[in-house]
CSV table of C-alpha atoms and ligand atoms in Angstrom, one decimal:
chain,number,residue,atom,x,y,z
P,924,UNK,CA,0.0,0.0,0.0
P,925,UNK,CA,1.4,3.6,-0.7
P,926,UNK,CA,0.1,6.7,0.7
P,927,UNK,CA,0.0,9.1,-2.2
P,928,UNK,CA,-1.4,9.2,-5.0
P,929,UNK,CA,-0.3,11.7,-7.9
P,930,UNK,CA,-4.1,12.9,-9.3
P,931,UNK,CA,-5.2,13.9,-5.7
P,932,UNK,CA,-4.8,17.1,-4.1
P,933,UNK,CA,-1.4,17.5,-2.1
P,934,UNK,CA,-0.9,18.4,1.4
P,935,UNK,CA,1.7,21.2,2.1
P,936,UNK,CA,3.1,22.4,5.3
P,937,UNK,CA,3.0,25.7,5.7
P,938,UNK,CA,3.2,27.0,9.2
P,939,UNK,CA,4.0,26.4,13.2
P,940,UNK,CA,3.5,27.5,16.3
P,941,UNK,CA,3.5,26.7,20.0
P,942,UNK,CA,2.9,27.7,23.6
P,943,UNK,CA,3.6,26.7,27.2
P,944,UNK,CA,2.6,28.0,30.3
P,945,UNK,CA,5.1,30.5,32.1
P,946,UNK,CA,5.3,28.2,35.5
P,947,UNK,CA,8.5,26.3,35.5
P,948,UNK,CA,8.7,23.0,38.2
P,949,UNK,CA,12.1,21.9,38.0
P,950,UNK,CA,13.5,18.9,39.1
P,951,UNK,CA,14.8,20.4,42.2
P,952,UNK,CA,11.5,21.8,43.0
P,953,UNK,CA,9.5,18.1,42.5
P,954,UNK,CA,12.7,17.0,44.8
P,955,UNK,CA,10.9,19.0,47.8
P,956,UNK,CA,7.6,17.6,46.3
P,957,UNK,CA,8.3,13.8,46.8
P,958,UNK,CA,11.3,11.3,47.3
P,959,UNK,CA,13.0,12.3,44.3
P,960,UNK,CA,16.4,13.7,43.2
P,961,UNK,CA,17.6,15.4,39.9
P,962,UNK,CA,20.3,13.1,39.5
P,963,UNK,CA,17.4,10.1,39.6
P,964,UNK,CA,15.1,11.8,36.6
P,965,UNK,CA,17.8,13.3,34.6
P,966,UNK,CA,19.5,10.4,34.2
P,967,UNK,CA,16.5,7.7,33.7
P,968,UNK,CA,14.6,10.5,31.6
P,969,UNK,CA,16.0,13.5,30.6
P,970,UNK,CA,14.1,15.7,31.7
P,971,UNK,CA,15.0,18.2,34.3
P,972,UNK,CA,12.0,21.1,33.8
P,973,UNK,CA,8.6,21.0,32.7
P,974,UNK,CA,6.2,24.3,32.2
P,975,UNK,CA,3.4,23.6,34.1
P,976,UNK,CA,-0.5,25.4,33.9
P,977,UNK,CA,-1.2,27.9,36.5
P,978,UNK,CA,-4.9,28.8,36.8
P,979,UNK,CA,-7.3,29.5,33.4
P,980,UNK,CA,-5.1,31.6,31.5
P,981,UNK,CA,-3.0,28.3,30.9
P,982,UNK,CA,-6.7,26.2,30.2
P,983,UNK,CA,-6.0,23.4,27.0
P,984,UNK,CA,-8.3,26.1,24.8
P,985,UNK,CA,-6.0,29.0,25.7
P,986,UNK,CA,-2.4,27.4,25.0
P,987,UNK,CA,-3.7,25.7,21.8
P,988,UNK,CA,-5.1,29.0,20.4
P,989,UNK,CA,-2.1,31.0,21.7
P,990,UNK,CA,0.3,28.2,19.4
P,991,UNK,CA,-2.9,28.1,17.2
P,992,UNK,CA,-2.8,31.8,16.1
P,993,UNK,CA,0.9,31.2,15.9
P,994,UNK,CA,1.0,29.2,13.1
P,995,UNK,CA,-1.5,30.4,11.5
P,996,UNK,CA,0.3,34.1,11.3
P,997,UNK,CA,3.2,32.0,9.9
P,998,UNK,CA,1.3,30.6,7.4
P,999,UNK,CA,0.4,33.8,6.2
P,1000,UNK,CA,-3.5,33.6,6.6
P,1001,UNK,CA,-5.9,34.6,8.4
P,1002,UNK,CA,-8.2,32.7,11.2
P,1003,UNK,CA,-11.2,33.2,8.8
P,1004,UNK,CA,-9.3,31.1,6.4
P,1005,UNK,CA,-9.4,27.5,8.0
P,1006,UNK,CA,-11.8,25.5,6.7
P,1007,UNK,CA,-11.4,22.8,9.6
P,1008,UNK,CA,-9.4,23.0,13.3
P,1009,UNK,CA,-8.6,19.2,14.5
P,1010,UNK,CA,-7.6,19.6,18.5
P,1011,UNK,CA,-5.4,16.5,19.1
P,1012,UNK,CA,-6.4,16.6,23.0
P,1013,UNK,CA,-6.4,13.7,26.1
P,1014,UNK,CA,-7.2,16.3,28.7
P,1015,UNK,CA,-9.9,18.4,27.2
P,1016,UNK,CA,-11.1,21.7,29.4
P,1017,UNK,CA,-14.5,20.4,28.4
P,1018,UNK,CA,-16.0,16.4,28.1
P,1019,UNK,CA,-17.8,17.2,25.5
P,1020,UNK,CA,-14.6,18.7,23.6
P,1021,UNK,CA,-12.5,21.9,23.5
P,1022,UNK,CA,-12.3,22.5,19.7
P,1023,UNK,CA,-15.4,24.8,19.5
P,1024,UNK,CA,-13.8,27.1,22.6
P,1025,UNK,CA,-10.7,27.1,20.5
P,1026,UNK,CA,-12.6,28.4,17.3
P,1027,UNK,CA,-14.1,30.9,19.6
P,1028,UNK,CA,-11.0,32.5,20.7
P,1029,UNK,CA,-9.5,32.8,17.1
P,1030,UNK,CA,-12.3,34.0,15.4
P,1031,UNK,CA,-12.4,31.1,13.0
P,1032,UNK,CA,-16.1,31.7,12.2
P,1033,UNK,CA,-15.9,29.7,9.0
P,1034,UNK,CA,-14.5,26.4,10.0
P,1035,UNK,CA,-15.9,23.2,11.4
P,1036,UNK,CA,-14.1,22.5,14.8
P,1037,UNK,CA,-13.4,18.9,16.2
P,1038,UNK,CA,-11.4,17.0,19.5
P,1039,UNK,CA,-9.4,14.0,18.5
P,1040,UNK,CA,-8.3,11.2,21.2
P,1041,UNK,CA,-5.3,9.5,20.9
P,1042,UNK,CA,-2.9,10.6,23.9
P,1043,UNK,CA,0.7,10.5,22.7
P,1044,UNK,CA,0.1,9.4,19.2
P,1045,UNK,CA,-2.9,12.7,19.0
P,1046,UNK,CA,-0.1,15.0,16.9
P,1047,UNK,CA,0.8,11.9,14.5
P,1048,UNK,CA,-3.3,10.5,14.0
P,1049,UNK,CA,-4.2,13.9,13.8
P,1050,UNK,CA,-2.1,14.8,11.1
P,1051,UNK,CA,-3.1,11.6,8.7
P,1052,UNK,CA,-6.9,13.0,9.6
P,1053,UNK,CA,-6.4,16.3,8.5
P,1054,UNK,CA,-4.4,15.0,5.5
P,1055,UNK,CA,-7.6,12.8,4.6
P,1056,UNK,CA,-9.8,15.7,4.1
P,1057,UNK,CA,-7.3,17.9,2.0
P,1058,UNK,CA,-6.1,14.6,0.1
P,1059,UNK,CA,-10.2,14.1,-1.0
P,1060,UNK,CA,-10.4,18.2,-2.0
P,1061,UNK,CA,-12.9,18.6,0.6
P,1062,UNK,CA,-10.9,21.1,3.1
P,1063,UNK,CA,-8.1,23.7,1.5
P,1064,UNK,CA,-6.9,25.1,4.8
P,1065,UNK,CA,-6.5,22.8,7.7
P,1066,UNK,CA,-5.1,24.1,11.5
P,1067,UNK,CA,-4.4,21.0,13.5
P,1068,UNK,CA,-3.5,21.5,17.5
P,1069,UNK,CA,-1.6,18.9,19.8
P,1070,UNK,CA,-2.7,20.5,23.1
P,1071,UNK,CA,-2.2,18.5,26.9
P,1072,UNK,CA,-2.4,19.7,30.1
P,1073,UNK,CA,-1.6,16.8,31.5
P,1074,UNK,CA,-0.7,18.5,35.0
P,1075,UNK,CA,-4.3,18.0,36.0
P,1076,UNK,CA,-4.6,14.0,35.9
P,1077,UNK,CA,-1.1,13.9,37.8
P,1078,UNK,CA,-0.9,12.7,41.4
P,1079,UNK,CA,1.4,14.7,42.3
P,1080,UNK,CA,2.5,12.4,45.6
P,1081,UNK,CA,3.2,9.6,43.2
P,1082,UNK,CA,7.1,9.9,42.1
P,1083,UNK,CA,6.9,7.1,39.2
P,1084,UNK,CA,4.4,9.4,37.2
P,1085,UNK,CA,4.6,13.2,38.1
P,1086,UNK,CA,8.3,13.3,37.5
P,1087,UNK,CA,7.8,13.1,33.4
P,1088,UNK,CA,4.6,15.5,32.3
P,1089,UNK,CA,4.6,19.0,31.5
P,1090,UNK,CA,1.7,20.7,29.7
P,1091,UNK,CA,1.9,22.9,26.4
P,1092,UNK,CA,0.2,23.3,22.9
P,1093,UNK,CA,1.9,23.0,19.5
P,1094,UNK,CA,0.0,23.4,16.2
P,1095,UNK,CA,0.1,23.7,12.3
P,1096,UNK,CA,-1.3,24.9,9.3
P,1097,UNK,CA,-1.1,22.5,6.2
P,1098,UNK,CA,-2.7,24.0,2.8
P,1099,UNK,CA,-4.1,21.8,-0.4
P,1100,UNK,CA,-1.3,22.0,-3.0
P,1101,UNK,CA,-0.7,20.4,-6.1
P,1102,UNK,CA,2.4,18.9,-4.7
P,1103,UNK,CA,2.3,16.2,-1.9
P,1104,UNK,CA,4.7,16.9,0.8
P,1105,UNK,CA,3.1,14.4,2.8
P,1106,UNK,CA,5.0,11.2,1.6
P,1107,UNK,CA,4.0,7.9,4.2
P,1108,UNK,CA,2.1,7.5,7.2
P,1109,UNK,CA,1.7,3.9,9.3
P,1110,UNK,CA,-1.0,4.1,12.4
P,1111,UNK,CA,-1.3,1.4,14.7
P,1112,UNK,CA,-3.1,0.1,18.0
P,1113,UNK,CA,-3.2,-2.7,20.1
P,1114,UNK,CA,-5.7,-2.6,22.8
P,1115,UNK,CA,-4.6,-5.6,24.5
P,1116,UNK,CA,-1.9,-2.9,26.1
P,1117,UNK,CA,-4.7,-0.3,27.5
P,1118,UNK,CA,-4.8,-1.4,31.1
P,1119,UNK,CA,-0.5,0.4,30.7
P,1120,UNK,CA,-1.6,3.8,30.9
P,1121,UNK,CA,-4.9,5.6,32.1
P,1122,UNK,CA,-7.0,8.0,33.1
P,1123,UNK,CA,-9.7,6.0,34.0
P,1124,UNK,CA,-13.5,6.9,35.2
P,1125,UNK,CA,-13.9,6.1,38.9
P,1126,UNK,CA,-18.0,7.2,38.7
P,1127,UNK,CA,-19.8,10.0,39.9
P,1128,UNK,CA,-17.9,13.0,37.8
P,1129,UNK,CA,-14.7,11.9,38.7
P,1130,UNK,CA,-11.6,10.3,37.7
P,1131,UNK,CA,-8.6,8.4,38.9
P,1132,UNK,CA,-5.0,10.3,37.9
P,1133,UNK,CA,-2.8,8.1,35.6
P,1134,UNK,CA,-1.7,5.4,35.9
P,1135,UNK,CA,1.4,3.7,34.1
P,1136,UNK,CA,3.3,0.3,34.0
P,1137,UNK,CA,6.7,2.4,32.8
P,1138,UNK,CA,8.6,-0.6,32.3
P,1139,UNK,CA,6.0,-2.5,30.2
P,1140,UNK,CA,5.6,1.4,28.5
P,1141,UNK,CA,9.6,1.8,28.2
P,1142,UNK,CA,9.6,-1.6,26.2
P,1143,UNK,CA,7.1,-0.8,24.0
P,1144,UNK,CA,8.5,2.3,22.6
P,1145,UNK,CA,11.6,1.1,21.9
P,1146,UNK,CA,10.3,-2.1,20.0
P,1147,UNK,CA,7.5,-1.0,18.1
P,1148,UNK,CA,8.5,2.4,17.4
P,1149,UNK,CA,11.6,1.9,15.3
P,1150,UNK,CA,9.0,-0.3,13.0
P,1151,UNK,CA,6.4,1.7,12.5
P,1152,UNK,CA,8.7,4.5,10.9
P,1153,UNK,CA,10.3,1.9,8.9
P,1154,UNK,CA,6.8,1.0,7.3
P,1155,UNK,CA,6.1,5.2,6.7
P,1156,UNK,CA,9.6,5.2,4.7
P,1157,UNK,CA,8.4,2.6,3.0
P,1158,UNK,CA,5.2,3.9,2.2
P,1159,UNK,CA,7.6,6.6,1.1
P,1160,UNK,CA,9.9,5.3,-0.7
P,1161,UNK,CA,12.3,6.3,1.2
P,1162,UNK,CA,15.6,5.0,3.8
P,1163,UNK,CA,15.9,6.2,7.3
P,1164,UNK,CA,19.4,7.7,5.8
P,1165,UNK,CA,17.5,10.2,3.6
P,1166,UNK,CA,15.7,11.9,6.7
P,1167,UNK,CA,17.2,15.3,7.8
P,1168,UNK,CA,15.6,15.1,10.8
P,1169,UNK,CA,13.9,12.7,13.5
P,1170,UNK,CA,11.1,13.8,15.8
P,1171,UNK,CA,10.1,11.6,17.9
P,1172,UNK,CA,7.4,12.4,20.7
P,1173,UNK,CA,9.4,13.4,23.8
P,1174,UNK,CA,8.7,10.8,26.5
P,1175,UNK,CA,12.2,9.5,27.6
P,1176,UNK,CA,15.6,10.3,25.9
P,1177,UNK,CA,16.9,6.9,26.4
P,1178,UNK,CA,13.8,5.8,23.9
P,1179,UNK,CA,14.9,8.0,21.5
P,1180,UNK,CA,18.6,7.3,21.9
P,1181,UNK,CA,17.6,3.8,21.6
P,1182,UNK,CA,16.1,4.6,18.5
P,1183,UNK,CA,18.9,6.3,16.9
P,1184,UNK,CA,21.2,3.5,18.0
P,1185,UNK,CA,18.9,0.8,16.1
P,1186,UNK,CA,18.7,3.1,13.3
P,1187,UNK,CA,22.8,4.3,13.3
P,1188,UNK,CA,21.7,7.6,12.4
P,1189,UNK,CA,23.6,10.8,13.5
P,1190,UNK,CA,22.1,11.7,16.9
P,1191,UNK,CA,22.5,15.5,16.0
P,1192,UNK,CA,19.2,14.7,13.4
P,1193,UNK,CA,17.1,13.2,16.6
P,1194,UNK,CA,14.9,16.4,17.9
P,1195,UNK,CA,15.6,16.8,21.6
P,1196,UNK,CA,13.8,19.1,23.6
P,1197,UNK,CA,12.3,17.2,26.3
P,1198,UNK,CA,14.8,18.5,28.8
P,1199,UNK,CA,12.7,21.7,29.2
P,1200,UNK,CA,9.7,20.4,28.6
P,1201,UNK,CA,8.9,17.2,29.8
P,1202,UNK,CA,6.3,14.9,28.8
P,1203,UNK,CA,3.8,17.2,26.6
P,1204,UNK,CA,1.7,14.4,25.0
P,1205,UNK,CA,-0.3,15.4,21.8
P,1206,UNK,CA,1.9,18.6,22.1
P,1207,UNK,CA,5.1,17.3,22.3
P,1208,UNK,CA,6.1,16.8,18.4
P,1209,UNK,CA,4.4,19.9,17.1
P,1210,UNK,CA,6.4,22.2,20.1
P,1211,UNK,CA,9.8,20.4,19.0
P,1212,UNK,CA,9.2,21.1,15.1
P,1213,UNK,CA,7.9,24.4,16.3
P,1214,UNK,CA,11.0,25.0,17.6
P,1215,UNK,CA,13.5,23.7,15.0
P,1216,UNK,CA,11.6,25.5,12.7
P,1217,UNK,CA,12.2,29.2,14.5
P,1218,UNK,CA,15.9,28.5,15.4
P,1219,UNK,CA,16.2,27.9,11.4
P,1220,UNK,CA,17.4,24.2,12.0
P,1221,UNK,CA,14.0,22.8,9.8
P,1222,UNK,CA,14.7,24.3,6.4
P,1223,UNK,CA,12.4,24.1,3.7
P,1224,UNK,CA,12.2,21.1,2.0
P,1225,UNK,CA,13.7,19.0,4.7
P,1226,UNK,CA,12.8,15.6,5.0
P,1227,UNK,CA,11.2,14.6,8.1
P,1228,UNK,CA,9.9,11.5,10.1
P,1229,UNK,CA,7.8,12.0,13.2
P,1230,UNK,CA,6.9,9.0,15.5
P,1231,UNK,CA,4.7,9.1,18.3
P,1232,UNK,CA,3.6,6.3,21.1
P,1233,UNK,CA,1.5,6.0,24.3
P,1234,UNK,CA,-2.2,5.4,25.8
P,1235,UNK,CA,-4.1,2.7,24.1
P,1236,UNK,CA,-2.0,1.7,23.0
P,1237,UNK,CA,-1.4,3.6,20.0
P,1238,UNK,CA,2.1,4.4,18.0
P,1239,UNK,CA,1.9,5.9,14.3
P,1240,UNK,CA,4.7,7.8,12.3
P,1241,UNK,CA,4.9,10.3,9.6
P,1242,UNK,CA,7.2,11.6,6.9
P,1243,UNK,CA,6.6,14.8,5.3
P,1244,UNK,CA,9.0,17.3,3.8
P,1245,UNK,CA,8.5,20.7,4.9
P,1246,UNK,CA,7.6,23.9,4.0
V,602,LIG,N1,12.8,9.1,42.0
V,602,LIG,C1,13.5,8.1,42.7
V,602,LIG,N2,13.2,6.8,42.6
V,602,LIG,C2,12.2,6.4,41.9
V,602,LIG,C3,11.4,7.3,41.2
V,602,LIG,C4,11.7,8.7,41.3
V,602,LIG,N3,11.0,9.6,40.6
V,602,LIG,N4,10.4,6.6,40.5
V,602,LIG,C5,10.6,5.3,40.8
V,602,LIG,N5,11.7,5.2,41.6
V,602,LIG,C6,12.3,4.0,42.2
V,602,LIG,C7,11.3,2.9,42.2
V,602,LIG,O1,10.5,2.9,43.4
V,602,LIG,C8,12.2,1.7,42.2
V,602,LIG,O2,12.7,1.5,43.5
V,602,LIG,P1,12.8,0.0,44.1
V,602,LIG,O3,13.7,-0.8,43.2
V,602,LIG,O4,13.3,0.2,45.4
V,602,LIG,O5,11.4,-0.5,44.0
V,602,LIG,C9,13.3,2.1,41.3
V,602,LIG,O6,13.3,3.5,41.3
V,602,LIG,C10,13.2,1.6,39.9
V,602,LIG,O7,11.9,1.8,39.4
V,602,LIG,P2,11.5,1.5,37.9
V,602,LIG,O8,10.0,1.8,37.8
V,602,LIG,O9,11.9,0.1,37.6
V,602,LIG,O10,12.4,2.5,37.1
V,602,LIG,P3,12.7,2.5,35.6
V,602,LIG,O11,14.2,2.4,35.4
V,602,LIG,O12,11.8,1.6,34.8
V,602,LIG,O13,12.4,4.0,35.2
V,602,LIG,C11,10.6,5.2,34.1
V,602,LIG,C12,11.0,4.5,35.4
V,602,LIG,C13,9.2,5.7,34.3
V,602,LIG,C14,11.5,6.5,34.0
V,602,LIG,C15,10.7,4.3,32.9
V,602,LIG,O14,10.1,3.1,33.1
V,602,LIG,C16,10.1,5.0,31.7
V,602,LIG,O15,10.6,6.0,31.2
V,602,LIG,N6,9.1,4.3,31.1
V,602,LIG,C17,8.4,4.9,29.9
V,602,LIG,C18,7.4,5.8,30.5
V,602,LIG,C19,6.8,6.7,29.4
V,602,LIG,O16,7.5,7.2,28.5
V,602,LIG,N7,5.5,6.9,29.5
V,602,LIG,C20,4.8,7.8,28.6
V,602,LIG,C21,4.7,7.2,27.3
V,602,LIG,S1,3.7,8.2,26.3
């Protein structure tokens, strides 16, 4: 099976933003929190900060607009010129979704505004839904949000889970074109792996915090990760050695080192950011591209594969070039 076909519509990448809240919890602080240390996290995870929400200004709607408006100021356009806003989201303000609030707040009056579940892998599913609707000419202009505050569903007294999240919003604008710069995808889920990570319903309005088996979690990534962007660069027609870049969702630098080392590509391709940021979730790949993309690393036309993995289980990758 490929994933592009010449005589459809193309899907072009044409903006990013992102946004985090101001609040920085750094290891040392989470140290005074619960039996931790820095030494412990750092060297297990990488991370040693995380931005964390602080109050409504820092709500899922707000920091995915905020990146939202971003992007779509990079892009060139104006709010009133997406056709459709997909809010990759696990920890929606709102049950019954936080896409329309998001709409709201840019002024998007024209489009048709929806949440999308899939934890980790939200940035990576989202992206091959928004590509569906451009690939089939229905949508020209689509703004799709990875957005998690996942701050709220942490118990913050248990050190195996609070130590990794952080919370932010990452987003892009990709634009019908009669070239295809999105070349392979590969989505996958196995739910015999959902009891490994949860939020879970506990009745009566509320819910328990997550929950994670990290070893069971750990030895997932690194096996089916590595697999699933093999099958997008087939899809593509392409080798892991033509990629200019890696970016892998930002759980755990040894999983992405581990990655790299099963791959033998240059490590200096594998997007790293997670040391500021933490676990972001949905957000985590569109903050990292975000930011490669303003420091002038991403150039245009750059080849790049994006992988993420988590709740559901889920996993999917990407390769796109951009710009
Ligand atoms: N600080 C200090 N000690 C800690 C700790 C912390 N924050 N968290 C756990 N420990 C302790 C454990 O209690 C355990 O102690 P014990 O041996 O006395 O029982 C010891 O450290 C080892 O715990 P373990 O859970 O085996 O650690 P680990 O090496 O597997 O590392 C993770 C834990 C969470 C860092 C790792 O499993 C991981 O990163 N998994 C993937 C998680 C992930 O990415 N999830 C999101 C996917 S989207």
């Amino acid at each position: 099976m490929t994933n592009t076909e010449s005589s459809l519509p193309g899907v072009r990448f044409i903006g990013s933003g992102s946004a985090v809240p101001d609040r920085v919890l750094t290891n040392q602080d989470l140290a005074q929190m619960v039996d931790t240390n820095d030494e412990w996290i750092s060297s297990r995870t990488g991370i040693r900060e995380r931005h964390i929400a602080d109050g409504e200004n820092d709500s899922v709607a707000n920091l995915a607009a905020k990146a939202a408006q971003q992007a779509i100021t990079a892009a060139g356009l104006q709010p009133e010129n997406i056709d459709l806003i997909i809010l990759s989201t696990s920890t929606s303000d709102d049950l019954f979704g936080t896409a329309g609030r998001v709409q709201k707040i840019l002024g998007a009056e024209r489009a048709v505004a929806f949440d999308l579940v899939a934890a980790c892998s939200g940035f990576v599913f989202g992206l091959v839904t928004a590509s569906q609707y451009i690939r089939t000419g229905v949508y020209k202009n689509v703004l799709l949000i990875g957005a998690d505050v996942l701050s709220r569903w942490v118990d913050w007294q248990d050190r195996r889970t609070c130590i990794l999240f952080g919370d932010g919003a990452g987003a892009v604008v990709l634009q019908s074109s009669s070239q295809n710069s999105l070349l392979g995808f590969e989505m996958r889920s196995d739910g015999k792996g959902n009891d490994l990570l949860n939020i879970n319903y506990l009745g009566r309005s509320t819910f328990h915090p997550i929950t994670m088996n990290g070893q069971e979690v750990y030895r997932f990534a690194v096996r089916r990760v590595p697999e699933v962007i093999e099958k997008s660069l087939h899809h593509a027609g392409l080798e892991v050695n033509d990629l200019d870049w890696l970016i892998m969702h930002q759980a755990n630098q040894r999983i992405i080192d581990a990655v790299v080392n099963r791959f033998g590509i240059d490590p200096a391709k594998a997007v790293s950011n997670m040391g500021k940021y933490g676990n972001t979730s949905a957000a985590s790949i569109p903050i990292a591209l975000n930011e490669w993309v303003k420091a002038d690393k991403i150039q245009k036309d750059n080849l790049i594969a994006i992988a993420g993995f988590g709740a559901g289980l889920s996993w999917g990758s990407a390769v796109f070039r951009w710009g």
